[in-house]
PDB file of C-alpha atoms in Angstrom:
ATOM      1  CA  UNK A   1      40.286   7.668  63.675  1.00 52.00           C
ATOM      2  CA  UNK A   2      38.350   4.696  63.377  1.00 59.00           C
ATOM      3  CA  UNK A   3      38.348   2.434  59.846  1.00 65.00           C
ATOM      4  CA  UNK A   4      34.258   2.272  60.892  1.00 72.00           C
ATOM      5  CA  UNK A   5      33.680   5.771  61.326  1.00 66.00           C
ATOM      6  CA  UNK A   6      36.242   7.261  58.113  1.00 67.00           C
ATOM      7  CA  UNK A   7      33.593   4.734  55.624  1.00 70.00           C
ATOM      8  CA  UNK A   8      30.344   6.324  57.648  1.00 62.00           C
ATOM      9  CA  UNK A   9      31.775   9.676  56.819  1.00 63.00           C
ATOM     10  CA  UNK A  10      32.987   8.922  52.731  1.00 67.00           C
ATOM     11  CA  UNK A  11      29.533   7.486  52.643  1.00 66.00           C
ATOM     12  CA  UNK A  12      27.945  10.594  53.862  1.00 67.00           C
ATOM     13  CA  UNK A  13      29.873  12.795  52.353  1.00 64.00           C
ATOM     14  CA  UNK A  14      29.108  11.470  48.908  1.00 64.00           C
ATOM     15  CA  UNK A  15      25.221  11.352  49.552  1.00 68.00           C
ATOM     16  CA  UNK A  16      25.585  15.056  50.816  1.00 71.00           C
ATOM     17  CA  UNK A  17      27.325  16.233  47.178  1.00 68.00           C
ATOM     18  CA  UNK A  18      24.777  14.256  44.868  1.00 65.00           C
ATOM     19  CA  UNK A  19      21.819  15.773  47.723  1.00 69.00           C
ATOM     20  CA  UNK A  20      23.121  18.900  46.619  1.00 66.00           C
ATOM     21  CA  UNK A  21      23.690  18.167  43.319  1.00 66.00           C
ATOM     22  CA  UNK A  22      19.911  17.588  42.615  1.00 66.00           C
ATOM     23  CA  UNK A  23      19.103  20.055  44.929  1.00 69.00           C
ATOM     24  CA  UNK A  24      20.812  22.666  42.551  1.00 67.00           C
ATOM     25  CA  UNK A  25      19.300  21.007  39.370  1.00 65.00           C
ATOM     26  CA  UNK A  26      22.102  19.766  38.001  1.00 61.00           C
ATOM     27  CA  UNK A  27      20.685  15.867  38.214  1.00 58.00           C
ATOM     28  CA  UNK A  28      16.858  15.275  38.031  1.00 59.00           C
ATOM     29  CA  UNK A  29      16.035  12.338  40.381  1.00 56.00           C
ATOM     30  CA  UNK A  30      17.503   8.926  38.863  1.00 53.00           C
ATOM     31  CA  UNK A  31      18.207  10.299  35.563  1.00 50.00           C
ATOM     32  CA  UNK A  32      21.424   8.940  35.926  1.00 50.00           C
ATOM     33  CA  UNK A  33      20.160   5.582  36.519  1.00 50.00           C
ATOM     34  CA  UNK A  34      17.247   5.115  34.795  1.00 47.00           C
ATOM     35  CA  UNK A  35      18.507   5.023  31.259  1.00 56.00           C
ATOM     36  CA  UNK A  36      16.640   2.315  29.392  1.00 69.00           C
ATOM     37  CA  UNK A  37      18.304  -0.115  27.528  1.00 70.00           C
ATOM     38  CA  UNK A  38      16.898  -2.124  24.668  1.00 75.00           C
ATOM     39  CA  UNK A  39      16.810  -6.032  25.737  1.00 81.00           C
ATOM     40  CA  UNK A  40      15.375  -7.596  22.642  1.00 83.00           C
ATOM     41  CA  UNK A  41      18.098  -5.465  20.143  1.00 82.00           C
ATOM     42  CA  UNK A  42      20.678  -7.440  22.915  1.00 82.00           C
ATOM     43  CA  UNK A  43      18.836 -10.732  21.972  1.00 85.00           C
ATOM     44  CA  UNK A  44      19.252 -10.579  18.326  1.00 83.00           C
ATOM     45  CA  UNK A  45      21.174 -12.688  15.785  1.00 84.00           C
ATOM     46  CA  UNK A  46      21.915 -11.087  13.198  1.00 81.00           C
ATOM     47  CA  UNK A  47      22.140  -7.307  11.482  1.00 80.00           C
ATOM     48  CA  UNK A  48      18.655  -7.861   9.719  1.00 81.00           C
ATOM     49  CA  UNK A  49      16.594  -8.252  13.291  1.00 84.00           C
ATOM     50  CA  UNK A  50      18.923  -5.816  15.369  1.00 83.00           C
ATOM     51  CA  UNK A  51      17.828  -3.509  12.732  1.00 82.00           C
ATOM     52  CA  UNK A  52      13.877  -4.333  13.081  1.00 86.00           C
ATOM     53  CA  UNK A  53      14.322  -4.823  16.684  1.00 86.00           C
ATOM     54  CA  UNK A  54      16.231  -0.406  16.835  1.00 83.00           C
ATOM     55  CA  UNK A  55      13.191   0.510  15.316  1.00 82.00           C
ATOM     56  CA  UNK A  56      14.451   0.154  11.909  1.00 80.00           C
ATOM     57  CA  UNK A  57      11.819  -0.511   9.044  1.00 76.00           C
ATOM     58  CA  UNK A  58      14.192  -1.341   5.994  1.00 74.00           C
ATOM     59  CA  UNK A  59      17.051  -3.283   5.862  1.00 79.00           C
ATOM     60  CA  UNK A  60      20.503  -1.454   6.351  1.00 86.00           C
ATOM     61  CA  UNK A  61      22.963  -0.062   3.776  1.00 90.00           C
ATOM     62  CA  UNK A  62      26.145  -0.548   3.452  1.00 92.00           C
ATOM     63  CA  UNK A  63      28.342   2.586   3.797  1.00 93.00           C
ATOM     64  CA  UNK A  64      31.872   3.751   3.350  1.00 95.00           C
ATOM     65  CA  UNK A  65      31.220   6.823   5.861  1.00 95.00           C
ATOM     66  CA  UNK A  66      31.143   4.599   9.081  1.00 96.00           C
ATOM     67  CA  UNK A  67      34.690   3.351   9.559  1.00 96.00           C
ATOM     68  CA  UNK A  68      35.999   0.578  12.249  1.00 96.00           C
ATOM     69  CA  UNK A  69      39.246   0.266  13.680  1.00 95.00           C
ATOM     70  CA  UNK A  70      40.591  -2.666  14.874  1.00 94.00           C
ATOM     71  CA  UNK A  71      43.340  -5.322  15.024  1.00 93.00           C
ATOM     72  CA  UNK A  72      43.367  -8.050  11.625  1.00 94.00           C
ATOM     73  CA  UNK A  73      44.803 -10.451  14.152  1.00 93.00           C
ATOM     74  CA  UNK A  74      43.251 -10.626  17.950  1.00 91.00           C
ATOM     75  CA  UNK A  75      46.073 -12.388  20.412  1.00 86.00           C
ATOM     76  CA  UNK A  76      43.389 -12.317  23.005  1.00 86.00           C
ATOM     77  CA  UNK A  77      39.329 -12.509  22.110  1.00 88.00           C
ATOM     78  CA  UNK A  78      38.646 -11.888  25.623  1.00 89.00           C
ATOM     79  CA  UNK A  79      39.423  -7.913  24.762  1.00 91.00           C
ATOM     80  CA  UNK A  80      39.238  -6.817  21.444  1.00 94.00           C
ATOM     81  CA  UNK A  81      39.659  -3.199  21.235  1.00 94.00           C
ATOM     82  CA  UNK A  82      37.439  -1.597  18.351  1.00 96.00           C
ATOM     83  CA  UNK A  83      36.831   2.492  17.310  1.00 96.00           C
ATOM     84  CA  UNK A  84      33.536   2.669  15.288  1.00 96.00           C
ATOM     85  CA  UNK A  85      33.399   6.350  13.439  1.00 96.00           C
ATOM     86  CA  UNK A  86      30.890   7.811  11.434  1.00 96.00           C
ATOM     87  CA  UNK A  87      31.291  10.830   9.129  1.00 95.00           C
ATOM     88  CA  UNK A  88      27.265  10.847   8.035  1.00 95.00           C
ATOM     89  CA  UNK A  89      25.188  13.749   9.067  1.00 94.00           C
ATOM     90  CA  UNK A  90      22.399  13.427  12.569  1.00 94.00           C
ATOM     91  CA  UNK A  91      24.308  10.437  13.230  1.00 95.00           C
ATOM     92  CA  UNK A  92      21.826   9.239  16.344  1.00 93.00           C
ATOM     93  CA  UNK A  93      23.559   6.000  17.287  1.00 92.00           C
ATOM     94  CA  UNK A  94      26.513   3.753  16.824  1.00 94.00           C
ATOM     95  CA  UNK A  95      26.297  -0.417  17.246  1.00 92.00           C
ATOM     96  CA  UNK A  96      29.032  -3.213  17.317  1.00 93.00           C
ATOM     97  CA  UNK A  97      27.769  -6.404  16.132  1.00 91.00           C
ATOM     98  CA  UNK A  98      29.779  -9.654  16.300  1.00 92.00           C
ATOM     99  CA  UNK A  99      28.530 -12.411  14.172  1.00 90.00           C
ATOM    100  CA  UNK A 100      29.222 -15.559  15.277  1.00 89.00           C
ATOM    101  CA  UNK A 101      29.249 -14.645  19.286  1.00 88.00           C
ATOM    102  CA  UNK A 102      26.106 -16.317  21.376  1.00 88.00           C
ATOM    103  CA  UNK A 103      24.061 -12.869  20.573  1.00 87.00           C
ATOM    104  CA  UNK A 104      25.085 -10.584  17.775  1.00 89.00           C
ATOM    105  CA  UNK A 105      25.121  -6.994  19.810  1.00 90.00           C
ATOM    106  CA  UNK A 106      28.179  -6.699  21.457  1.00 91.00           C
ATOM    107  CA  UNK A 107      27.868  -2.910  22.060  1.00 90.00           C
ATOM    108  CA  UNK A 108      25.206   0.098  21.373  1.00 90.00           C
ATOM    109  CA  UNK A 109      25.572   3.945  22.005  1.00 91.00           C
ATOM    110  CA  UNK A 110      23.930   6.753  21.875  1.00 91.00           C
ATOM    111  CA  UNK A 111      25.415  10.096  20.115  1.00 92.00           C
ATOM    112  CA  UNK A 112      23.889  12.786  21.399  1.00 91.00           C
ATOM    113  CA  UNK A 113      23.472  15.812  18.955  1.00 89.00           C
ATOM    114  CA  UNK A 114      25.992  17.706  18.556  1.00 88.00           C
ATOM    115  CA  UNK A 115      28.984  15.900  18.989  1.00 89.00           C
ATOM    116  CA  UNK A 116      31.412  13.901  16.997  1.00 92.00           C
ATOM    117  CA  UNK A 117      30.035  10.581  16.155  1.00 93.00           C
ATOM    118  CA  UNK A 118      32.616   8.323  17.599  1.00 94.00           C
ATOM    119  CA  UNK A 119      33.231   5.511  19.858  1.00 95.00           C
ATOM    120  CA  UNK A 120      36.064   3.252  21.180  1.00 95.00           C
ATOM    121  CA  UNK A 121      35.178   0.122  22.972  1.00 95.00           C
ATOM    122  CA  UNK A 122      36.605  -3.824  23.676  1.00 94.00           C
ATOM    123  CA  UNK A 123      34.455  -6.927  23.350  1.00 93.00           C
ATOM    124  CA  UNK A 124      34.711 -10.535  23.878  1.00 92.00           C
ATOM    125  CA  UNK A 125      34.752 -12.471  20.695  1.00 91.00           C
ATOM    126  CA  UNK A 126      34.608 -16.478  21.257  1.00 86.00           C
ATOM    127  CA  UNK A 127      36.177 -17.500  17.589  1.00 91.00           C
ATOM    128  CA  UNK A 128      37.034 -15.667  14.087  1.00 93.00           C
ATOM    129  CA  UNK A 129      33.963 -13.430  13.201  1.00 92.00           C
ATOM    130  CA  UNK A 130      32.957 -10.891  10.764  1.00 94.00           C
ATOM    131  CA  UNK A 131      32.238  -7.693  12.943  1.00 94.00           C
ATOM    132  CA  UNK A 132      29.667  -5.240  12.100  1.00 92.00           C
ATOM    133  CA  UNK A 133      29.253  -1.591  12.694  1.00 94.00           C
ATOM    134  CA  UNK A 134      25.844  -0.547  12.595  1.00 93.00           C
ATOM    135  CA  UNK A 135      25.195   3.361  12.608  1.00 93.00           C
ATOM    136  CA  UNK A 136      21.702   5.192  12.455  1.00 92.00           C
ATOM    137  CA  UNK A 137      21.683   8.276  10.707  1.00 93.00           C
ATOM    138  CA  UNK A 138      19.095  10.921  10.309  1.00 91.00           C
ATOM    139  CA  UNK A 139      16.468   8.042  10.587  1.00 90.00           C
ATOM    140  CA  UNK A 140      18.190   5.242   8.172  1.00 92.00           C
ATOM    141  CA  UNK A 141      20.832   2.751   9.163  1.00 92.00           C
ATOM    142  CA  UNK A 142      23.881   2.041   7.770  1.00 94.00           C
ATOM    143  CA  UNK A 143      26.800  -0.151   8.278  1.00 92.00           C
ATOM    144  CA  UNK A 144      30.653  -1.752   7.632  1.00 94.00           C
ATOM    145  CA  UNK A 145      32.127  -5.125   7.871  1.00 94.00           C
ATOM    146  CA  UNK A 146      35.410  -6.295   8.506  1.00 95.00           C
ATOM    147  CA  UNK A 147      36.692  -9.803   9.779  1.00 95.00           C
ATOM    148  CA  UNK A 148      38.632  -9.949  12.815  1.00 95.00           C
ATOM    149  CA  UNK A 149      40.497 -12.927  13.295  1.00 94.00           C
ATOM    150  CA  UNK A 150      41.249 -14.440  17.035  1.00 92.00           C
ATOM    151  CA  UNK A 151      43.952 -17.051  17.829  1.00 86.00           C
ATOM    152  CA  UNK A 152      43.934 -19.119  20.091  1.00 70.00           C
ATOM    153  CA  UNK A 153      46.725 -18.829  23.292  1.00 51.00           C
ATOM    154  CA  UNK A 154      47.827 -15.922  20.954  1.00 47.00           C
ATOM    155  CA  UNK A 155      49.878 -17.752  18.933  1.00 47.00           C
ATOM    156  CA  UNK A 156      49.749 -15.385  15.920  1.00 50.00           C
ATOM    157  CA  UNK A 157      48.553 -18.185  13.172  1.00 48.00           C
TER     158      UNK A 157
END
């Protein structure tokens, strides 16, 4: 079989399951790839405007209910490995924010109802920052800070 003609047919064949796939109703037409995604909340600087710029009103409170894990030490900033929990009620989305990278939001998801409000994610931090986990609950944010520091050529120190 020819290299040409097995990629025509893995092409095809994929196009024929998602054809089908909407076809049955189980996708609507680019709802898989038309989610929006909020480019001035990506632009921000700080907690205070990521807040304003999620639709937020008032400021955020801090919270002992939303929880990150992470290392104290990072030997390598290029992949920091956080898990952001939240144990507070209609928890609607969860939001890494690292302070002192070129633009605060590192990471935002959406929780869909229902579920448990948790996510695990890695991120590039540049330096030593204070990390923040933003959460928006029943309407309200809320968030936790911790300081993760990154060394350089993971020397430990």
């Amino acid at each position: 079989m020819n290299i040409d003609r097995r990629q025509v047919l893995k092409g095809t064949g994929g196009m024929a399951v998602m054809g089908l796939a909407v076809a049955a109703g189980v996708f609507k037409p680019g709802s898989a790839w038309a989610q929006t995604w909020n480019k001035a909340a990506f632009e921000t600087k700080n907690v205070a405007d990521t807040v304003k710029a999620m639709g937020g009103t008032a400021g955020a409170v801090e919270s002992k209910d939303v929880v990150i894990s992470s290392p104290d030490i990072a030997e390598n900033g290029a992949v920091v490995p956080f898990t952001i929990s939240s144990r507070l009620p209609k928890t609607e989305s969860i939001a890494l924010l690292v302070e002192k990278n070129p633009n605060a939001l590192a990471a935002s998801f959406d929780i869909p109802a229902g579920t448990e409000a948790g996510v695990t994610t890695r991120v590039k931090m540049g330096q030593t920052s204070n990390v923040t986990a933003l959460v928006k609950a029943d309407g309200k944010f809320y968030y936790t800070t911790k300081e993760v520091k990154v060394t350089i050529g993971g020397c430990g120190g």
